[in-house]
JSON list of C-alpha atoms in Angstrom, two decimals:
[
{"chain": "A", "resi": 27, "resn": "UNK", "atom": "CA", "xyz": [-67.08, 1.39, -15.52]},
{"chain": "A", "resi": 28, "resn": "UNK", "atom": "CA", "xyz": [-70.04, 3.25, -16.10]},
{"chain": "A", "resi": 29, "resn": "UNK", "atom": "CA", "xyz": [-71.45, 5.33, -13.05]},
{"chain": "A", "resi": 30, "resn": "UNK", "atom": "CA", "xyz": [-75.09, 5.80, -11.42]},
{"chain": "A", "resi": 31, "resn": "UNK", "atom": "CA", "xyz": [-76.73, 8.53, -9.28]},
{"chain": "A", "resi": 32, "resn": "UNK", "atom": "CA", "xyz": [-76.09, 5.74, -6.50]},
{"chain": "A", "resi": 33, "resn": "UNK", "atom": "CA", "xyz": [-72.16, 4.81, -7.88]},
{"chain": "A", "resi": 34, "resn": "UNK", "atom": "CA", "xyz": [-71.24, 8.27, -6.52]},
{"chain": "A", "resi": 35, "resn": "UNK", "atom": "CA", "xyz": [-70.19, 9.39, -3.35]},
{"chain": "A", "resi": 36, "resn": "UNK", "atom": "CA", "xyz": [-68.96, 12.91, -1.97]},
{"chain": "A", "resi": 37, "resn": "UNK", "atom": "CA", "xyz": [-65.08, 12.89, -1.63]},
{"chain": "A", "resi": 38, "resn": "UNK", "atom": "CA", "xyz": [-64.97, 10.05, -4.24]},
{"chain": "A", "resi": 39, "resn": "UNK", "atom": "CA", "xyz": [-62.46, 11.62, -6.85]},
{"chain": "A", "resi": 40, "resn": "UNK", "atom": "CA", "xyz": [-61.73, 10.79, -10.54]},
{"chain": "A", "resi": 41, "resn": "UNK", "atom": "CA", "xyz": [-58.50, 11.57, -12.43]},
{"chain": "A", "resi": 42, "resn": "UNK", "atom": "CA", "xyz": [-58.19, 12.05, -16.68]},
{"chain": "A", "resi": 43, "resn": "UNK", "atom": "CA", "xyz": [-55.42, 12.03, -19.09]},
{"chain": "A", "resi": 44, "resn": "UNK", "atom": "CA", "xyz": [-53.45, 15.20, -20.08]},
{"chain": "A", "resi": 45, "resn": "UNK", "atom": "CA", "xyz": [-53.75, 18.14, -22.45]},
{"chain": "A", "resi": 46, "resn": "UNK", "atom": "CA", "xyz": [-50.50, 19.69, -23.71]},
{"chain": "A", "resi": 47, "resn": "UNK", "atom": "CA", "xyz": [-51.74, 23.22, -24.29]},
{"chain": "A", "resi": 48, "resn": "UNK", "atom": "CA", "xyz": [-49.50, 24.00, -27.52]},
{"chain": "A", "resi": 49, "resn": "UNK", "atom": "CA", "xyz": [-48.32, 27.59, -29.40]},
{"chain": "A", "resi": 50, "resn": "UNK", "atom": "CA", "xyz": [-50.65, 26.87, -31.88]},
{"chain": "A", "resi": 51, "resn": "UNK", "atom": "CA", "xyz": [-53.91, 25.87, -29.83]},
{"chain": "A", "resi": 52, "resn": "UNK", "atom": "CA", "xyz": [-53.97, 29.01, -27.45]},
{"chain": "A", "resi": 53, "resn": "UNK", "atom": "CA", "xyz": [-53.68, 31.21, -30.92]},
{"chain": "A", "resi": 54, "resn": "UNK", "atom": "CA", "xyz": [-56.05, 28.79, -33.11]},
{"chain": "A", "resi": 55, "resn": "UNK", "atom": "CA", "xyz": [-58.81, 29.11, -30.18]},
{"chain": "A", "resi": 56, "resn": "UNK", "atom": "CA", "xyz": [-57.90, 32.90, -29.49]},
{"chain": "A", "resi": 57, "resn": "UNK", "atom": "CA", "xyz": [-58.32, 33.28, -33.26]},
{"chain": "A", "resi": 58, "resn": "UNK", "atom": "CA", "xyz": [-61.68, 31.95, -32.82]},
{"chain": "A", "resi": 59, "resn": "UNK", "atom": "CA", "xyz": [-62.58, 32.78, -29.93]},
{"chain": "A", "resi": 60, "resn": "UNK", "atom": "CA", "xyz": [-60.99, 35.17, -27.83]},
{"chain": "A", "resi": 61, "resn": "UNK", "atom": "CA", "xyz": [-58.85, 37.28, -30.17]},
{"chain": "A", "resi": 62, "resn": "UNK", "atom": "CA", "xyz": [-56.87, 39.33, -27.60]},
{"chain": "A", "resi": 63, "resn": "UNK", "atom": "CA", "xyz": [-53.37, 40.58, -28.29]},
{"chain": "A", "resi": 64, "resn": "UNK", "atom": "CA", "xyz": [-51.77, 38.43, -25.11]},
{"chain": "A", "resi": 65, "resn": "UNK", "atom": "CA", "xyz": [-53.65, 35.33, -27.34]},
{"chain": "A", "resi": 66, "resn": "UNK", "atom": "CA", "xyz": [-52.48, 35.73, -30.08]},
{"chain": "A", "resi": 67, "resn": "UNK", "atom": "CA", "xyz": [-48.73, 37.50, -30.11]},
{"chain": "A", "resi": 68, "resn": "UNK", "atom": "CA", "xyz": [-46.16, 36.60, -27.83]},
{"chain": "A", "resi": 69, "resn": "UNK", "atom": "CA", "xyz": [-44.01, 39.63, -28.39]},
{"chain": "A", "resi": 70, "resn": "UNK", "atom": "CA", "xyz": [-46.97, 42.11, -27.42]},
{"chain": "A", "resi": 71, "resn": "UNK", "atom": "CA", "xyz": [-48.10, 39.74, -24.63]},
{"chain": "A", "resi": 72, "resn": "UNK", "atom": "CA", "xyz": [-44.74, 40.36, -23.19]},
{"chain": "A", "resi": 73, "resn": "UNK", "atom": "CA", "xyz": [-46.12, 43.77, -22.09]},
{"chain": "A", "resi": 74, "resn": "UNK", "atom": "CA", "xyz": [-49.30, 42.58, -21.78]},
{"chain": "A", "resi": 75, "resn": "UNK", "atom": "CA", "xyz": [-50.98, 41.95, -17.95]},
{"chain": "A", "resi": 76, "resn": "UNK", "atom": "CA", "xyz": [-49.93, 38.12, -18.44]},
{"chain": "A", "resi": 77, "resn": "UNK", "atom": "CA", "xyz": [-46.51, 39.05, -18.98]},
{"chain": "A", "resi": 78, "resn": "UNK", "atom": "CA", "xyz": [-46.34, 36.51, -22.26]},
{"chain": "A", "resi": 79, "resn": "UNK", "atom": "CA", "xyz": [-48.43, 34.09, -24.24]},
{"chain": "A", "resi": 80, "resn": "UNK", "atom": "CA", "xyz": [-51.33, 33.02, -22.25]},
{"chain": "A", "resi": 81, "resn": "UNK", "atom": "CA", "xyz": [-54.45, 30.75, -23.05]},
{"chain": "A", "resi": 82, "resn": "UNK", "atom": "CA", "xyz": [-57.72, 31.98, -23.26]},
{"chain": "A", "resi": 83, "resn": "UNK", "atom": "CA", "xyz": [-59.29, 31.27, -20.08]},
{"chain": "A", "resi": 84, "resn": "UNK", "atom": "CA", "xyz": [-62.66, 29.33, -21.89]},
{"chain": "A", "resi": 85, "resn": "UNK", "atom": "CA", "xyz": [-59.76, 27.96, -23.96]},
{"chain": "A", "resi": 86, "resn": "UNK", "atom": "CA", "xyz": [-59.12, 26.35, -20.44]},
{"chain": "A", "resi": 87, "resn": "UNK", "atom": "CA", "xyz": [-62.40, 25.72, -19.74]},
{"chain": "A", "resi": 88, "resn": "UNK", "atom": "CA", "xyz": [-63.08, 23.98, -23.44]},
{"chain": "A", "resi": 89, "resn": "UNK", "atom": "CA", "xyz": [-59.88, 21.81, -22.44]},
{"chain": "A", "resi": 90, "resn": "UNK", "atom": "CA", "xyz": [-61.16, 20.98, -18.81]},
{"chain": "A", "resi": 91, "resn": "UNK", "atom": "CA", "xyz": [-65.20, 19.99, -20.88]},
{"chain": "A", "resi": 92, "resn": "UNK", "atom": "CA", "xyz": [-62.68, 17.52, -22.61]},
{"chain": "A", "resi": 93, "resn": "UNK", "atom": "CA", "xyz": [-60.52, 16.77, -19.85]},
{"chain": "A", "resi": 94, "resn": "UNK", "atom": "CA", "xyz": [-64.20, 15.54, -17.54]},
{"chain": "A", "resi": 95, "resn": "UNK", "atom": "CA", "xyz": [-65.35, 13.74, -20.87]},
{"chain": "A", "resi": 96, "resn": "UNK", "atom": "CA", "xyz": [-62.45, 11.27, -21.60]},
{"chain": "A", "resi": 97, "resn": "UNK", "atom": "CA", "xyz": [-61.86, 10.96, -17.74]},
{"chain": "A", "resi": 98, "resn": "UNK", "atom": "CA", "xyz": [-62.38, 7.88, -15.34]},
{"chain": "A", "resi": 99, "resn": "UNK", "atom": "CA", "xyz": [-65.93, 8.99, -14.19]},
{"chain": "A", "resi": 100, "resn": "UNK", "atom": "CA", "xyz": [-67.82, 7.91, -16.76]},
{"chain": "A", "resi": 101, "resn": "UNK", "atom": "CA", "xyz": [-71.84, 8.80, -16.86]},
{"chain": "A", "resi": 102, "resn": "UNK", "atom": "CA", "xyz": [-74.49, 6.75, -18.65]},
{"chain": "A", "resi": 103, "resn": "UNK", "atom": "CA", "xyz": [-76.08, 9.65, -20.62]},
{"chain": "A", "resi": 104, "resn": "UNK", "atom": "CA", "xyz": [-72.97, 11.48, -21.14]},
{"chain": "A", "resi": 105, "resn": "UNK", "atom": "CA", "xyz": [-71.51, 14.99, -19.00]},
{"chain": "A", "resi": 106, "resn": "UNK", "atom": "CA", "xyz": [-74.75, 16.85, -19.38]},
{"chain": "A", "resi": 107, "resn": "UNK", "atom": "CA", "xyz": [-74.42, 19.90, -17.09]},
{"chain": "A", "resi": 108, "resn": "UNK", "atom": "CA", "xyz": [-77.61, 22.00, -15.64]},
{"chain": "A", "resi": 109, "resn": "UNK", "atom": "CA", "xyz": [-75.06, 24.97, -15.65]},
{"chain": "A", "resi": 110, "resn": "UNK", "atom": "CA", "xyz": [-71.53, 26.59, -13.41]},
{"chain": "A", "resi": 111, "resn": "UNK", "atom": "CA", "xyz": [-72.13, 27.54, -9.98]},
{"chain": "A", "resi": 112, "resn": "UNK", "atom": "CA", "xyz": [-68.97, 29.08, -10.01]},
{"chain": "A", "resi": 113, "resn": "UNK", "atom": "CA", "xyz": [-65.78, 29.19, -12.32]},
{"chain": "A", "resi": 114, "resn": "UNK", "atom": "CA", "xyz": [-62.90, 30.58, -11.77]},
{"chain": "A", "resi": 115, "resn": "UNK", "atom": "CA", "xyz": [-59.19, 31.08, -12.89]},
{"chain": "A", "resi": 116, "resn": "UNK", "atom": "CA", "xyz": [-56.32, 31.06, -10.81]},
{"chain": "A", "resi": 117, "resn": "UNK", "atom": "CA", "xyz": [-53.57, 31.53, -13.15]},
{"chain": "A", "resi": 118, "resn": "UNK", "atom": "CA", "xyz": [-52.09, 32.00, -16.69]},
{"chain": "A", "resi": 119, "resn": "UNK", "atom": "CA", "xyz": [-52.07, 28.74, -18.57]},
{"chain": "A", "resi": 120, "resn": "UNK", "atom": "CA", "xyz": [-48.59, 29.06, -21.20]},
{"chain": "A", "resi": 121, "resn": "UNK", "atom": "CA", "xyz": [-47.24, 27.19, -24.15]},
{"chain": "A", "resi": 122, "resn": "UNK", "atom": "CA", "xyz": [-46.19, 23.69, -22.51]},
{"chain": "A", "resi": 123, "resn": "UNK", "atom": "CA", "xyz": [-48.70, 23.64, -20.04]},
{"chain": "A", "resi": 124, "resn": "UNK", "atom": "CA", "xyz": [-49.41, 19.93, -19.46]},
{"chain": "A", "resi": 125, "resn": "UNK", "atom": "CA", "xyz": [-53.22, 19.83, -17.78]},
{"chain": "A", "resi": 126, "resn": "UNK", "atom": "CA", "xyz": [-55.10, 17.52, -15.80]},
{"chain": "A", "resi": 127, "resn": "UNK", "atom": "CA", "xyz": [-58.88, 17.18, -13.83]},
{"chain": "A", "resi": 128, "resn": "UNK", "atom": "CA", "xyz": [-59.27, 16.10, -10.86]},
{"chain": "A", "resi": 129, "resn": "UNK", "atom": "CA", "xyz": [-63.22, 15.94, -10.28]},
{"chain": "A", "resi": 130, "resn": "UNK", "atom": "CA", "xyz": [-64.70, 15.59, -6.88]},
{"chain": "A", "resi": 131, "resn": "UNK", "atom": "CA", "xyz": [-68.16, 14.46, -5.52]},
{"chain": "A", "resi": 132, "resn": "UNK", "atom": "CA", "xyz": [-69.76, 16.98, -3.08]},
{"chain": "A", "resi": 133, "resn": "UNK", "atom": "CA", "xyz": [-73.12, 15.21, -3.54]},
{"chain": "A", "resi": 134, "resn": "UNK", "atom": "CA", "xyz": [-75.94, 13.29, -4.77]},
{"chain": "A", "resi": 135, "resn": "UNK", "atom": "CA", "xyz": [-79.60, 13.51, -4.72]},
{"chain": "A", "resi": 136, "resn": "UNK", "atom": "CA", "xyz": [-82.75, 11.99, -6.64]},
{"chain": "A", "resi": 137, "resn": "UNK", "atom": "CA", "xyz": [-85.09, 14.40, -8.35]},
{"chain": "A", "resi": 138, "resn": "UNK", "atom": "CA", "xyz": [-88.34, 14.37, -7.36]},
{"chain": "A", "resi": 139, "resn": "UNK", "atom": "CA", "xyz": [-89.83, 15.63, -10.51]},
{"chain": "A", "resi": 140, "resn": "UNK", "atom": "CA", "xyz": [-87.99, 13.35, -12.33]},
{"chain": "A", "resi": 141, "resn": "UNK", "atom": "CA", "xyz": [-88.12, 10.01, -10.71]},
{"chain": "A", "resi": 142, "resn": "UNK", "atom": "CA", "xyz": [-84.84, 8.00, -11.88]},
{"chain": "A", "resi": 143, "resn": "UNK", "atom": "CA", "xyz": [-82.79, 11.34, -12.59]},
{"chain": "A", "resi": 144, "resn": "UNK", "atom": "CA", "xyz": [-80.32, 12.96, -10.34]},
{"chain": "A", "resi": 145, "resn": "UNK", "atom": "CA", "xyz": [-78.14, 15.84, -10.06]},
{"chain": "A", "resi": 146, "resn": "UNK", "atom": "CA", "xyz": [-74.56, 15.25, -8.87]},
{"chain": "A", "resi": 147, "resn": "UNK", "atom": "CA", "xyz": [-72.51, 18.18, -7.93]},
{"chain": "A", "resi": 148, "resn": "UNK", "atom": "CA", "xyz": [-68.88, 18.28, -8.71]},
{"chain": "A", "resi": 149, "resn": "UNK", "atom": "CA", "xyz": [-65.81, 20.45, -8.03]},
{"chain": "A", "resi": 150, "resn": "UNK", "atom": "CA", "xyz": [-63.39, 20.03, -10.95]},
{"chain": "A", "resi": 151, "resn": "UNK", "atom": "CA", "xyz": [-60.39, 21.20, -10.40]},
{"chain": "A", "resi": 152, "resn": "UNK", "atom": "CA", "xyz": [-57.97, 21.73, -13.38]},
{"chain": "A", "resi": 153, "resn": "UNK", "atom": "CA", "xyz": [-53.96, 21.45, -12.58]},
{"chain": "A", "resi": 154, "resn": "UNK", "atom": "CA", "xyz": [-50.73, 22.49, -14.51]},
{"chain": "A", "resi": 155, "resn": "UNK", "atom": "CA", "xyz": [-47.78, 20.09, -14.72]},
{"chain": "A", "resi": 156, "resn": "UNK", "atom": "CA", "xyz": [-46.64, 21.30, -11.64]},
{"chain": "A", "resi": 157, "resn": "UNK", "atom": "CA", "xyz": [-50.02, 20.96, -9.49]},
{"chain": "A", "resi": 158, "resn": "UNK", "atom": "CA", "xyz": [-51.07, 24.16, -9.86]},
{"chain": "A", "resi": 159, "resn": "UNK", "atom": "CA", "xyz": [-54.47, 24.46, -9.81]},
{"chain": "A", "resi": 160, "resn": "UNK", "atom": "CA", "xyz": [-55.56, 26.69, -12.93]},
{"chain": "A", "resi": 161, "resn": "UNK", "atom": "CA", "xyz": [-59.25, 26.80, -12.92]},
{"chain": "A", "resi": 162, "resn": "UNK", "atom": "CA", "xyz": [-61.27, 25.51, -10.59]},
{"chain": "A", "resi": 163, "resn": "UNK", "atom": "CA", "xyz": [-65.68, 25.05, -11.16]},
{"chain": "A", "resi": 164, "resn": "UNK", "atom": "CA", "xyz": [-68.38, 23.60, -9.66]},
{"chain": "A", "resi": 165, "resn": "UNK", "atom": "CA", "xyz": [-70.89, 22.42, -11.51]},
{"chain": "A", "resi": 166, "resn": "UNK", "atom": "CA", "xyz": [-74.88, 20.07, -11.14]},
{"chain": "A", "resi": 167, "resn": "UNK", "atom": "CA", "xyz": [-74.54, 17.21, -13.77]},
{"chain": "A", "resi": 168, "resn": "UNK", "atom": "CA", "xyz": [-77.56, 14.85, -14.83]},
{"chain": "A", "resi": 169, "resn": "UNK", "atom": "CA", "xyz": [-77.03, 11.06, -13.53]},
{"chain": "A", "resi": 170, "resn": "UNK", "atom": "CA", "xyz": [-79.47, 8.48, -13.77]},
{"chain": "A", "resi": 171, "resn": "UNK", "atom": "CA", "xyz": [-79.92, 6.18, -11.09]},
{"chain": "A", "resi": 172, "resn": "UNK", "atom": "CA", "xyz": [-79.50, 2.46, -11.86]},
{"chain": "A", "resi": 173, "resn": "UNK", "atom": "CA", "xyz": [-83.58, 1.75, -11.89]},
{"chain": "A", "resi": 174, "resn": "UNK", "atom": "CA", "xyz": [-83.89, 4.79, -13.91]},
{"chain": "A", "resi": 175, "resn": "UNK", "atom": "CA", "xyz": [-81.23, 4.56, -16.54]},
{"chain": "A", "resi": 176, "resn": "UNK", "atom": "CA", "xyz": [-83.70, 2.70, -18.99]},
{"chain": "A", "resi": 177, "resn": "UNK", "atom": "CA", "xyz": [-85.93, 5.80, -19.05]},
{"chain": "A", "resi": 178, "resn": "UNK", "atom": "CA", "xyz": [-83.87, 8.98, -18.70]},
{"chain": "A", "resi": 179, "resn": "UNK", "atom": "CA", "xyz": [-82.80, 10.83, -21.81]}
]
């Protein structure tokens, strides 16, 4: 089901499939990306802060963008985001990780200089196998409203 400015609620929530963060992805992206020693090596991570193998934490946040995109709340022009109002890690993501979103409304509203166009704020919260909550952001994303949807984009 596709959603609308006026589909969305605050406290409605929306669930996605999970991510098993892998050896190889956390040192692939880190590679990339981040390339820190507690990325990249698990015997030097041992002494590291992390105490072992950790993810990059915008690994996390690259696999919480995908995580939102192939979730239940689906948007008609796509997850187009205005920007973080806050991110935020809470703790280590390892090897076996499994990881979910959950994705809150906190609210809606029309823009006036865009008639049609909203702004939807969300809390996404990203969760370990265990329901540890790993990263948590909030985040504006650009909804059109039902009348509108024919002339946003």
């Amino acid at each position: 089901m596709t959603h609308y400015l006026e589909d969305l609620t605050p406290g409605q929530t929306f669930s996605s499939p999970s991510y098993t963060v892998t050896v190889e992805d956390i040192k692939g992206f880190a590679a990339a990306w981040d390339p820190q020693h507690f990325h990249l090596d698990e015997e030097t991570a041992k002494d590291s802060f992390f105490e072992g193998l950790a993810a990059s934490g915008w690994h996390t946040a690259a696999a919480t963008m995908r995580l939102i995109v192939t979730s239940e709340m689906k948007l008609p022009l796509g997850v187009i985001g205005t920007g973080l109002e806050s991110l935020a890690w809470h703790r280590p993501v390892r090897p076996g990780d499994v990881l979910t979103v959950r994705i809150e409304v906190l609210e809606t509203r029309e823009m006036r200089s865009r008639p049609g166009l909203g702004l939807a704020k969300f809390r996404v919260v990203t969760l370990d196998g265990e329901g540890q909550a790993v990263q948590t952001l909030q985040t504006n994303l650009l909804v059109p409203t039902r009348a509108g949807a024919g002339q946003a984009g």
